[in-house]
Short mmCIF file of C-alpha atoms and ligand atoms in Angstrom, two decimals:
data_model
loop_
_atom_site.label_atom_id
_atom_site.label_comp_id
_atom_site.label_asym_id
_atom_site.label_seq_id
_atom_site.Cartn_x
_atom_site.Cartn_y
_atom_site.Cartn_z
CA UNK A 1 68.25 101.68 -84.53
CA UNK A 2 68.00 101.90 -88.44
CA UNK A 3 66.12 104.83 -89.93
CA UNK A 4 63.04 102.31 -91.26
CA UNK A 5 62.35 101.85 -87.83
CA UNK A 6 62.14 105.76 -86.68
CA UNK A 7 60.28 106.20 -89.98
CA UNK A 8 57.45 103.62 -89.00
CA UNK A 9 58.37 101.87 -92.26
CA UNK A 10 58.96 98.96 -90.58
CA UNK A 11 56.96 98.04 -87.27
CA UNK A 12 59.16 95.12 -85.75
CA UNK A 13 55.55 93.11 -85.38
CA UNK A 14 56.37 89.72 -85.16
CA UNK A 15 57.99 87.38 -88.23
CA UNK A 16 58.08 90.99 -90.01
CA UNK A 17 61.08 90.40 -92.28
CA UNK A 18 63.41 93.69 -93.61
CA UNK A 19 66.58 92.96 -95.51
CA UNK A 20 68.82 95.74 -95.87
CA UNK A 21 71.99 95.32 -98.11
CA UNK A 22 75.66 97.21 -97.90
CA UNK A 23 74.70 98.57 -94.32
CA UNK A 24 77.32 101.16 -92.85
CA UNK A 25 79.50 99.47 -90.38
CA UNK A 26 78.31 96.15 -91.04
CA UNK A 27 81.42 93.40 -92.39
CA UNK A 28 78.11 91.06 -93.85
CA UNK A 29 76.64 91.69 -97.13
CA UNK A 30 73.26 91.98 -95.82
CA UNK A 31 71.34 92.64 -92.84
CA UNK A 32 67.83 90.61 -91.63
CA UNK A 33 65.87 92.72 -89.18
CA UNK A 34 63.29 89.76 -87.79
CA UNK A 35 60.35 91.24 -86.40
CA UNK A 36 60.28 89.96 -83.01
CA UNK A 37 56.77 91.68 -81.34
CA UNK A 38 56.42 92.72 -78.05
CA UNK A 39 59.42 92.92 -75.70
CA UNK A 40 57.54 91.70 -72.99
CA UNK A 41 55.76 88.76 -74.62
CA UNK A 42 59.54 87.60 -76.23
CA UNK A 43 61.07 84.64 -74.46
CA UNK A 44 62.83 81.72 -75.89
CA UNK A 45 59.49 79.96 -77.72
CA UNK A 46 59.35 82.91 -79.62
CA UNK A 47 62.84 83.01 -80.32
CA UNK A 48 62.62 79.95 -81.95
CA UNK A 49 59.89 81.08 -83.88
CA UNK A 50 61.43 83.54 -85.44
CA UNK A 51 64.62 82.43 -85.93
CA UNK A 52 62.72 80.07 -88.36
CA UNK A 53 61.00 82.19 -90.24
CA UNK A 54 63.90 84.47 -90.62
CA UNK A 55 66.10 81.04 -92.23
CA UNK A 56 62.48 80.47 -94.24
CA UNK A 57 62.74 84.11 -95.52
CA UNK A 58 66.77 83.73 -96.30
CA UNK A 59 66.38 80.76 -98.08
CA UNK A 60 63.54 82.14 -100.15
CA UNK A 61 66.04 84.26 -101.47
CA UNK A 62 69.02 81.76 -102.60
CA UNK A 63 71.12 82.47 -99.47
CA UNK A 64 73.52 79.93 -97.71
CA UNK A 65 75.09 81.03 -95.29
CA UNK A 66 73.88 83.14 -92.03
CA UNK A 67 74.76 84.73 -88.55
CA UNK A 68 73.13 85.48 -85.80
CA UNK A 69 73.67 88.33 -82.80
CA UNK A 70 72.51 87.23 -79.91
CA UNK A 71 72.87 89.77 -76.99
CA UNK A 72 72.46 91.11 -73.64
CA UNK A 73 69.55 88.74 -71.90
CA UNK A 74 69.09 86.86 -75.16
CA UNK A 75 71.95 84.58 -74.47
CA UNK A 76 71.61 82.43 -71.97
CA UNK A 77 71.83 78.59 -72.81
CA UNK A 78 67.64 78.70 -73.52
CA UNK A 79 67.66 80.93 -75.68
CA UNK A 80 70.72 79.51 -77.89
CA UNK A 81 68.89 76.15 -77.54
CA UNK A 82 66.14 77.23 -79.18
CA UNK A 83 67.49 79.66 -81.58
CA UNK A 84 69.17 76.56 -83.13
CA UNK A 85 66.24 74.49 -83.17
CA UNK A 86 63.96 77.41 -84.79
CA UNK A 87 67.37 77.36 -87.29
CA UNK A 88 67.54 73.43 -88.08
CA UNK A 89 63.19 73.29 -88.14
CA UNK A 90 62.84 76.66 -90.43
CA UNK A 91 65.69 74.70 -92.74
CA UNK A 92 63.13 71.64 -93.24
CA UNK A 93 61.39 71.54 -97.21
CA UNK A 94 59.28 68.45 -98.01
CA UNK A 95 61.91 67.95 -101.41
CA UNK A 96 62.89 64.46 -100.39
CA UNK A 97 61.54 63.22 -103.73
CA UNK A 98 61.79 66.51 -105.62
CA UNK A 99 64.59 65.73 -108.40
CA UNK A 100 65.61 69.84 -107.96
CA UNK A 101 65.89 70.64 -104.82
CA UNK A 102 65.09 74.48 -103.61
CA UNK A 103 68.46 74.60 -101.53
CA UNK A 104 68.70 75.11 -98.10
CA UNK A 105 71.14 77.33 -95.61
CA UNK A 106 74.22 75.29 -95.75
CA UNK A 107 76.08 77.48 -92.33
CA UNK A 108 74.28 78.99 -89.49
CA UNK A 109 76.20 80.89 -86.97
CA UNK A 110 75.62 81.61 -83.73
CA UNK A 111 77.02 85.04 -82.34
CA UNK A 112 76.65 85.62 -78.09
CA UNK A 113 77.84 88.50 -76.41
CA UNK A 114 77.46 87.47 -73.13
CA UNK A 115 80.31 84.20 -72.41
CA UNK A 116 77.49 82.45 -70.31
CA UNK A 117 78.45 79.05 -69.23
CA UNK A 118 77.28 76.01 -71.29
CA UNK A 119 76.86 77.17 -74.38
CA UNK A 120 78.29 74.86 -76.25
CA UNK A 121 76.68 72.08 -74.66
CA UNK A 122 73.51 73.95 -75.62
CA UNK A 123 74.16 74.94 -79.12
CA UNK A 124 74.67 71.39 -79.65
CA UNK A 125 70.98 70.40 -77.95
CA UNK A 126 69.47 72.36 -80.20
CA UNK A 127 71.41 70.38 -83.03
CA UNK A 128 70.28 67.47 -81.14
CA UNK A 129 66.75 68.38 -80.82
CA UNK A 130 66.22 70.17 -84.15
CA UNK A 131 67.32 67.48 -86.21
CA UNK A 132 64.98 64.82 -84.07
CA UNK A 133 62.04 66.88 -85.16
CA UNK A 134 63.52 67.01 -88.80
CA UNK A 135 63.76 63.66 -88.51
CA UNK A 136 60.12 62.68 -87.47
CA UNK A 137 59.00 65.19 -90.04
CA UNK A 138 60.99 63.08 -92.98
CA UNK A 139 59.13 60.12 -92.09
CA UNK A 140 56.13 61.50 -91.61
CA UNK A 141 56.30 62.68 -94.97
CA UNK A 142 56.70 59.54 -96.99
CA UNK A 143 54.84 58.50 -99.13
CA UNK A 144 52.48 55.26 -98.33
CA UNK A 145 53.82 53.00 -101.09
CA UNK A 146 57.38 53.83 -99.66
CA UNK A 147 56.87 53.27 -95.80
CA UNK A 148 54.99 50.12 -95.73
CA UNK A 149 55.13 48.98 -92.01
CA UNK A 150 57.89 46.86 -92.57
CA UNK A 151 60.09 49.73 -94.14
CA UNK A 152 58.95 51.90 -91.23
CA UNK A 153 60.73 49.18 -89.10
CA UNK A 154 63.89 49.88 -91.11
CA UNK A 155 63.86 52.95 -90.58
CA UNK A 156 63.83 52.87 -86.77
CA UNK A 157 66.34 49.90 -87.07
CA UNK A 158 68.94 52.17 -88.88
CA UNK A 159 68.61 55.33 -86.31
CA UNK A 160 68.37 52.82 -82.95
CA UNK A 161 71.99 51.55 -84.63
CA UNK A 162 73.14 55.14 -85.78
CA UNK A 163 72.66 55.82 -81.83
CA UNK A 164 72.89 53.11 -80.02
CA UNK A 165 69.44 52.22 -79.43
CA UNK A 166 68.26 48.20 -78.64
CA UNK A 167 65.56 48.11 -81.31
CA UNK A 168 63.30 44.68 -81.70
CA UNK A 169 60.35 44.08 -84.21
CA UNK A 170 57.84 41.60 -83.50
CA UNK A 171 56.60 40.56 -86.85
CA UNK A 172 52.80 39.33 -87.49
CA UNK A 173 53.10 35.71 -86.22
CA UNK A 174 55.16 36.40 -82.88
CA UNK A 175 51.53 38.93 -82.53
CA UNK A 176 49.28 36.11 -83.45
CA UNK A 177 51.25 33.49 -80.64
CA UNK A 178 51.19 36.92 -78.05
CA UNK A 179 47.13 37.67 -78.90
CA UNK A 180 47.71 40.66 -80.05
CA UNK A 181 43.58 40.44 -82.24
CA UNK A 182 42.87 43.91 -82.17
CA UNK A 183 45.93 44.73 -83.95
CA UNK A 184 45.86 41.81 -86.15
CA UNK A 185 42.14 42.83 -87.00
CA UNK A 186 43.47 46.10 -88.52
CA UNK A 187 46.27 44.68 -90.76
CA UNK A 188 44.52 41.86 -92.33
CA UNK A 189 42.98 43.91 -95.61
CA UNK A 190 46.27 44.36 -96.59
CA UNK A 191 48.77 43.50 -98.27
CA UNK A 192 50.99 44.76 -96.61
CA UNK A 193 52.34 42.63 -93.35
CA UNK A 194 52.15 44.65 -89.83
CA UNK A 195 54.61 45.23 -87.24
CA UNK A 196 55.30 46.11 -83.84
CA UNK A 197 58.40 48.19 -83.40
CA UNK A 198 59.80 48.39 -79.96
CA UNK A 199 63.17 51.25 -79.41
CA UNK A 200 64.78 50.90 -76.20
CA UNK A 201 67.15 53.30 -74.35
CA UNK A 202 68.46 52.10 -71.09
CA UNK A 203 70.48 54.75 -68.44
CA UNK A 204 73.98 54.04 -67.70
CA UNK A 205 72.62 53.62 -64.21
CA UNK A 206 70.96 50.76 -64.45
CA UNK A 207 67.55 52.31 -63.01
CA UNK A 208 64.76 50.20 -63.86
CA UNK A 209 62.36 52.45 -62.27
CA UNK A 210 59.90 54.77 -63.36
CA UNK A 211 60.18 53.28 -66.80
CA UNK A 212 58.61 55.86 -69.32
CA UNK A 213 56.43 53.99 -72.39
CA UNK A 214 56.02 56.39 -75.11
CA UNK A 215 53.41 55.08 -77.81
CA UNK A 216 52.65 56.36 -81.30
CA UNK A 217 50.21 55.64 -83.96
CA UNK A 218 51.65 54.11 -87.10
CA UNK A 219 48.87 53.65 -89.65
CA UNK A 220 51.04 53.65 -92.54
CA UNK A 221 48.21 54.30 -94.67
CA UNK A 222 44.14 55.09 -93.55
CA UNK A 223 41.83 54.54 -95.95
CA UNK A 224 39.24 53.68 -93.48
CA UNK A 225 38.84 49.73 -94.34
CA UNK A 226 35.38 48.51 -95.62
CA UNK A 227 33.66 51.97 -93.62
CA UNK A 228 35.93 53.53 -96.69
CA UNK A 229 36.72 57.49 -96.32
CA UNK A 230 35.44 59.72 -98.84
CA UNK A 231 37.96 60.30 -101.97
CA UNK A 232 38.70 64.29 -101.15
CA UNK A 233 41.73 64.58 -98.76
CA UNK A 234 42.81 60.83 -98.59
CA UNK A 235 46.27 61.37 -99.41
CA UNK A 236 46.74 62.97 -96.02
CA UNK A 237 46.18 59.66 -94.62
CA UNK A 238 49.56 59.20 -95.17
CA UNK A 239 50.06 61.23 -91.88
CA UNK A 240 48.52 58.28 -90.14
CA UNK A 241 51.74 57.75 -88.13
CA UNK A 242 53.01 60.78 -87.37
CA UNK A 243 52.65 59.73 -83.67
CA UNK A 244 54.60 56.82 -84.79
CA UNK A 245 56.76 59.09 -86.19
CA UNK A 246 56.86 61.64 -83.92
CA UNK A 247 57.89 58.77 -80.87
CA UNK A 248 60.98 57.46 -83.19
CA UNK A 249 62.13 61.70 -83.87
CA UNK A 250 62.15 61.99 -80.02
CA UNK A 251 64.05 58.33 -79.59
CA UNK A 252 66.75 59.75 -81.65
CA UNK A 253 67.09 62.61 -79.39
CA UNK A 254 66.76 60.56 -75.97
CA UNK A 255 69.58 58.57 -77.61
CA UNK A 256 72.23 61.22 -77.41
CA UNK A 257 70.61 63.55 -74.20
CA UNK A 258 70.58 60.31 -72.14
CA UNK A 259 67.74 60.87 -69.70
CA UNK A 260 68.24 59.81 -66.37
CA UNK A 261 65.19 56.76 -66.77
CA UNK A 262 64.84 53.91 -68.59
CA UNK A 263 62.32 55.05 -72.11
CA UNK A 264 60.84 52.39 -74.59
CA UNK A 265 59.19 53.42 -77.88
CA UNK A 266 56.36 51.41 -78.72
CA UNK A 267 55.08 51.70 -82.56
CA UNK A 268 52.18 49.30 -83.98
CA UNK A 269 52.60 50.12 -87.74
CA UNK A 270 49.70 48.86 -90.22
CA UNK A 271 48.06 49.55 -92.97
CA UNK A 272 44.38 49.94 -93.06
CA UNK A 273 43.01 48.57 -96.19
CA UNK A 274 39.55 47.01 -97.97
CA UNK A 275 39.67 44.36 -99.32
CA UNK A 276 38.82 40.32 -99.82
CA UNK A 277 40.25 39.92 -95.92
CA UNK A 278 39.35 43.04 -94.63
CA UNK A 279 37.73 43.19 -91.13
CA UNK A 280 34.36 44.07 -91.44
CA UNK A 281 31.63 45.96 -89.27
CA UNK A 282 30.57 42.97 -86.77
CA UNK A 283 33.05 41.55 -86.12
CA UNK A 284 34.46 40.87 -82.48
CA UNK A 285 38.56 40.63 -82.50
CA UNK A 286 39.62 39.42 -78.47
CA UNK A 287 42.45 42.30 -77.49
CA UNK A 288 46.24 41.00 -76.01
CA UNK A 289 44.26 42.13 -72.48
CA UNK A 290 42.23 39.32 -73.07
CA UNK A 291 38.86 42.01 -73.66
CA UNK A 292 36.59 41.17 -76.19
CA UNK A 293 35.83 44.48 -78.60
CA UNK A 294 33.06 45.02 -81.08
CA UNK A 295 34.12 46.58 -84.22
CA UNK A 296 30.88 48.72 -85.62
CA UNK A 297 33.38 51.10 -87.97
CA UNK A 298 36.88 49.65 -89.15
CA UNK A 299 37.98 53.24 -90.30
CA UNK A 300 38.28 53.79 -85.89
CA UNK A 301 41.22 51.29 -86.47
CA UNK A 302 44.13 54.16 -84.23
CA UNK A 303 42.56 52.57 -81.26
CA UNK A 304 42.36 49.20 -82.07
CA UNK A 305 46.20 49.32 -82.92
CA UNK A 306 46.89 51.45 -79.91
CA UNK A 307 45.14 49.16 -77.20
CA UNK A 308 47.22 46.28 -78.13
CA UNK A 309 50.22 48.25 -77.45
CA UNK A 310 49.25 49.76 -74.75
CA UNK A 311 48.83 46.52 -72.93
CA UNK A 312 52.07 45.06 -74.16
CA UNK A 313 54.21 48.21 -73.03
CA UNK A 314 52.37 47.32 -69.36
CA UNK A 315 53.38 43.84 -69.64
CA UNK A 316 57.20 44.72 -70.26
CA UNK A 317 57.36 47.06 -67.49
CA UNK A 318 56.29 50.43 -68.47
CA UNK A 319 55.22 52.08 -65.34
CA UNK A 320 53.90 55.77 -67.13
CA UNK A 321 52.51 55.71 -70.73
CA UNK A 322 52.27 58.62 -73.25
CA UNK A 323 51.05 57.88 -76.42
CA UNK A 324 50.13 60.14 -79.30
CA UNK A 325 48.31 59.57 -82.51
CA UNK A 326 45.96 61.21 -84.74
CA UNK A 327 43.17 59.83 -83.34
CA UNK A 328 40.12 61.33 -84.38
CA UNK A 329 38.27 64.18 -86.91
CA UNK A 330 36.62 65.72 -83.76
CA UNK A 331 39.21 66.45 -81.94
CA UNK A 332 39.92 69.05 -85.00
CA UNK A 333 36.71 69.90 -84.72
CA UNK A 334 36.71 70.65 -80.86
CA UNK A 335 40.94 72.22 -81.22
CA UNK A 336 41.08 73.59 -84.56
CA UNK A 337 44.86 72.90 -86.06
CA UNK A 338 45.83 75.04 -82.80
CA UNK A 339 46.05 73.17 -79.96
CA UNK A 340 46.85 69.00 -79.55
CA UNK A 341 44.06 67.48 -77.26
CA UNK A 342 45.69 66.04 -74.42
CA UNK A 343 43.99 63.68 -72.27
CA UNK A 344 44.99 62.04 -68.91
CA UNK A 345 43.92 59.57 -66.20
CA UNK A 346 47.03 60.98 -64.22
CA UNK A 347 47.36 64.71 -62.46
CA UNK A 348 50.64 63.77 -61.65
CA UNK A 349 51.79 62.94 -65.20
CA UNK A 350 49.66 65.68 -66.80
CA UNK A 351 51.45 68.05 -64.58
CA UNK A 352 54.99 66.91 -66.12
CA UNK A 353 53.31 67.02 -69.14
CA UNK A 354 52.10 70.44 -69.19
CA UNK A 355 55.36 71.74 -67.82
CA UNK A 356 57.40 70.00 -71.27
CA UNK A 357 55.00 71.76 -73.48
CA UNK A 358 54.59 75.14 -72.16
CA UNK A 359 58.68 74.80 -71.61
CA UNK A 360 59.26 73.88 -75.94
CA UNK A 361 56.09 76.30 -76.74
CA UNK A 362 53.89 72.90 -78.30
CA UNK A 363 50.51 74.24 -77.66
CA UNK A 364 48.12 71.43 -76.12
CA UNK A 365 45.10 71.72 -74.17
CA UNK A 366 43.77 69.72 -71.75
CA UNK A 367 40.37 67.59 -72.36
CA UNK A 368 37.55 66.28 -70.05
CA UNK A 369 37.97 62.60 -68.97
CA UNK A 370 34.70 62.41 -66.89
CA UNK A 371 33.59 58.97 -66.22
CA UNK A 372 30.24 59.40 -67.76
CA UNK A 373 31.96 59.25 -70.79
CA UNK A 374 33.06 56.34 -71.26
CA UNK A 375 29.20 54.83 -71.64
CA UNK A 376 29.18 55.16 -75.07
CA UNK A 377 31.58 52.25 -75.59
CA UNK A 378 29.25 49.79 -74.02
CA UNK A 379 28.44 46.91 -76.23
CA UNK A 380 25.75 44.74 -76.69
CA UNK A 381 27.91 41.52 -77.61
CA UNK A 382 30.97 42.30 -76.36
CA UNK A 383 33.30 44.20 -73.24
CA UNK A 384 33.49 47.16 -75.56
CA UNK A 385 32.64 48.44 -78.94
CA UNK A 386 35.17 50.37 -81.23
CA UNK A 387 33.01 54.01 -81.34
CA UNK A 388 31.75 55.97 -78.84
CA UNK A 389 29.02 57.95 -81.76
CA UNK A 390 30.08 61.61 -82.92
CA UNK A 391 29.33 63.51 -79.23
CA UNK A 392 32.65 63.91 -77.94
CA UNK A 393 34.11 61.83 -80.23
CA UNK A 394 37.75 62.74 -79.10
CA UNK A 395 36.98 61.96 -75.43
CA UNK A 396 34.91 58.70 -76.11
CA UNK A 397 38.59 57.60 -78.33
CA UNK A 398 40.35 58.66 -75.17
CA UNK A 399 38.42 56.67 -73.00
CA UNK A 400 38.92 52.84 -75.16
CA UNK A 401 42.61 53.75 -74.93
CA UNK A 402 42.08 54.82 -71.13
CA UNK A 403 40.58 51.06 -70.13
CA UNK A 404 43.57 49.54 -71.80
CA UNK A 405 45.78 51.48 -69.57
CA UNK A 406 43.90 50.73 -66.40
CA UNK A 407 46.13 51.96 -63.32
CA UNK A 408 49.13 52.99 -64.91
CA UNK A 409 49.66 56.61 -65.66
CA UNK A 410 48.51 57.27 -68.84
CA UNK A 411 48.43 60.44 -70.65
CA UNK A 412 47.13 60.70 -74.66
CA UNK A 413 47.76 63.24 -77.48
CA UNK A 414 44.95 63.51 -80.05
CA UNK A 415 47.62 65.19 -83.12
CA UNK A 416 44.94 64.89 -85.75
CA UNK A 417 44.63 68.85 -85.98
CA UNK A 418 48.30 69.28 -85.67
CA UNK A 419 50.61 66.34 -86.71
CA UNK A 420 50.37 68.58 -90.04
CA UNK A 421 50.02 71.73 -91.88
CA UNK A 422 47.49 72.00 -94.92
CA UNK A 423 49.65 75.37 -96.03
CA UNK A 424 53.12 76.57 -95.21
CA UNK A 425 53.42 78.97 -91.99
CA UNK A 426 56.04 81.38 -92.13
CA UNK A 427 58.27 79.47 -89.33
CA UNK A 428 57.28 76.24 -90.77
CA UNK A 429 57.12 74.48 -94.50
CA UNK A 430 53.63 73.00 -95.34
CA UNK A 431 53.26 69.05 -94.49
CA UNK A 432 54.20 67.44 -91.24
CA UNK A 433 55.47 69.91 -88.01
CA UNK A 434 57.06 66.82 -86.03
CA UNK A 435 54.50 67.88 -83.08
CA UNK A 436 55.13 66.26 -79.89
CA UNK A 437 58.95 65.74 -80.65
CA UNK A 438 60.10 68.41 -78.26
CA UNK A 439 57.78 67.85 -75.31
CA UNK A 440 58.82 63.87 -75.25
CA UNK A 441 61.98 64.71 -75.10
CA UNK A 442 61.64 67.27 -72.56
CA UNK A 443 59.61 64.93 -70.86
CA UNK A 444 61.80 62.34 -70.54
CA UNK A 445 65.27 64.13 -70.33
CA UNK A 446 64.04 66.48 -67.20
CA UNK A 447 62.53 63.56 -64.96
CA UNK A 448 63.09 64.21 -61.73
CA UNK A 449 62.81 61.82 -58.90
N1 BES B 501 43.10 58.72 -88.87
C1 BES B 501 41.76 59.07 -88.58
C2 BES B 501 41.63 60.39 -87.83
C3 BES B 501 42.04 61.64 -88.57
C4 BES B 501 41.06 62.44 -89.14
C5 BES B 501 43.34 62.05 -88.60
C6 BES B 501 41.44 63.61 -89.76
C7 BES B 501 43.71 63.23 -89.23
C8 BES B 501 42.76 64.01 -89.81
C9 BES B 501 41.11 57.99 -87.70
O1 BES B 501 41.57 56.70 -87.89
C10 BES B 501 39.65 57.99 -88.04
O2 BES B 501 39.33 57.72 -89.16
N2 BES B 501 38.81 58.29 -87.06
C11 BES B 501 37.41 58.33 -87.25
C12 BES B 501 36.74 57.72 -86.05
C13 BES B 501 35.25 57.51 -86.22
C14 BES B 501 34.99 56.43 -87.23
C15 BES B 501 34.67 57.14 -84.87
C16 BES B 501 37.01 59.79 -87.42
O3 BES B 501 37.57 60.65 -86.73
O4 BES B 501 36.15 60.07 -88.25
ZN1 ZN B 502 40.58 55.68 -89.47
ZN1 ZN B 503 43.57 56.54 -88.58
#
């Protein structure tokens, strides 16, 4: 153990970062001592943690090229997993459109003491994985003049042929002939023509059954529509489909894991916009479930979008839905940027669930779904009406998606509070964390049964 350490100069508290230079016995240059907290809380989550910050930190300082010593119970095929991951999501910097770029680590090594069995197969997962997230995080970044819906579709149609994914957009008047109105209501301000992006991966099997149906948001741009959001902050509408985003990052991974069950990506991208065709407060749009629905406030337009989907992902044979989106404004209010809401009408499915996230350390926590809820979306001239009031706003937003779903397993994530980060962490670079990326694809690659 160095000398700092005996001296109490440095503490080893987690993400604590010590560089040392020209140390005795050592053939590298420098030496990174990464704070890594209590021994008893450390396990593979917090690996990756750290490993980021310590790539953040190295970067920082014009370095390209690092190793790291993994030993004694720190190398089984977990813990490489996610020390590559941490390594690949701590290399992430929102430069895309920066003409000088900060430079990243260009080599990251992976050292193991222990020959454990697999590890190559999961170095390369966390490759796999890493870069997914990276991925969802790239498009969740751009900016809303770039990734209209339509160039959100090109996006997923270059990575479904970069991996061999079936990918199929239905454009705005294939929606019209299918009834898709509550979707259609949305999109019509705009300019800007919406889609429906469907990714499809298909086992080698052949297995039709359980059929996974993973859903996200893709509001290419929110400015609420004629119930206009305030000026302050607007820009971050452009997160609007980081569940959209998030759902194509975890296709990408699916892609190349292969999961044992058939998964299709669902992705309603739109743009919600005032203007001379704009939907307005009144109006009643009839859903592809045939439902009638009430719109009293056109900036609650994620549902409207979502329900639509929902109901076409049943129709083509979905059998278990998981959508995410950032839904609502009280669900940061209830979660903080902390936590992702999660909501279910499935114990079953939000047992799976909660196993993927506490397994890739994507802190969620679970909402109430009581039945008494779901009376504030009564309305007086239609089956439903878009808002539920501010009580429970999260859980009233949960429950419109909920009656779309009916009987199939359905399980939301309300990412408003954490599809994003309003400053950099020191594991993670300010703008959008790629949050559910991980848990999808742990979802869907450890099905069992
Ligand atoms: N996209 C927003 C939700 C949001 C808020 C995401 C803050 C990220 C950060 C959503 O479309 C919205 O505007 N929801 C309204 C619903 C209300 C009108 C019932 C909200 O939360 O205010
Ligand atoms: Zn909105
Ligand atoms: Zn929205």
């Amino acid at each position: 153990m160095p000398l700092a350490y005996e001296s109490g100069e440095i503490s080893g508290k987690s993400m604590e970062m010590t560089l040392l230079h020209r140390v005795a016995g050592f053939r590298a240059g420098r030496l990174l001592l990464a704070g890594a907290g209590k021994r008893e809380r450390f396990a593979a989550n917090e690996l990756r943690t750290v490993i980021s910050a310590a790539v953040r930190h190295l970067k920082g300082r014009k370095i390209k090229e690092a190793t790291l010593s993994l030993d004694g119970g720190y190398s089984t095929s977990e813990h490489v997993t996610a020390a590559v991951e941490g390594a690949i999501i701590g290399n992430f910097e929102p430069e895309a459109f920066k003409t000088e770029k900060s430079g990243l680590i260009e080599s990251f090594t992976v050292n193991v003491t222990a020959d454990n069995p697999g590890l190559d197969e999961a170095l390369e997962r966390g490759r796999i994985i890493g870069e997914a997230q990276n991925f969802a995080r790239e498009v969740a970044n751009e900016p809303p003049n770039q990734l209209t819906p339509i160039a959100m579709a090109a996006r997923a149609r270059a990575m479904a042929e970069q991996f061999g994914l079936a990918c199929e957009v239905l454009d705005q008047d294939h929606m019209k002939q299918l009834g898709m109105g509550a979707l259609l209501g949305v999109a019509q301000g705009s300019a800007e023509p919406p889609v429906l992006i469907l990714l499809r991966y298909t086992p080698e099997s052949g297995r039709k059954s359980p059929h996974l149906g993973l859903v996200g948001k893709g509001v290419t741009f929110d400015t609420g529509g004629i119930s206009i959001k305030p000026a302050a902050d607007m820009d971050k509408m452009k997160f609007d489909m980081a569940g959209g985003a998030a759902v194509m990052g975890a296709m990408q991974a699916i892609a190349q894991l292969k999961p044992p069950i058939p998964v299709t990506a669902l992705i309603p991208a739109v743009e919600n916009m005032p203007g001379g065709r704009a939907q307005r407060p009144g109006d009643i749009v009839k859903s592809l479930s045939g439902k009638t629905v009430e719109i009293l406030n056109t900036d609650a337009e994620g549902r409207l979008i979502l329900c639509d989907a929902i109901t076409y992902a049943k129709q083509i044979g979905c059998t278990h839905l998981v959508d995410a989106a950032t839904l609502t404004g009280a669900i940061v209010v209830a979660l903080g940027h902390l936590n992702t809401g999660v909501f279910s009408s499935d114990a079953a499915l939000l047992d799976r669930w909660t196993h993927a996230s506490q397994a890739q350390g994507e802190k969620m926590w679970q909402m109430p779904m009581d039945e008494e809820y779901k009376e504030a979306l009564k309305s007086v001239n239609a089956d439903l009406q878009n808002i539920g009031g501010r009580p429970g706003g999260s859980i009233t937003a949960a429950w419109f998606l909920r009656e779309f779903a009916g009987e199939t397993p359905w399980l939301h994530l309300d990412i408003a509070g954490t599809a994003s980060l309003d400053d950099a962490k020191p594991w993670m670079a300010k703008g959008p964390t790629g949050v559910p990326v991980r848990s999808f694809v742990h979802l869907a690659v450890n099905w069992k049964d």
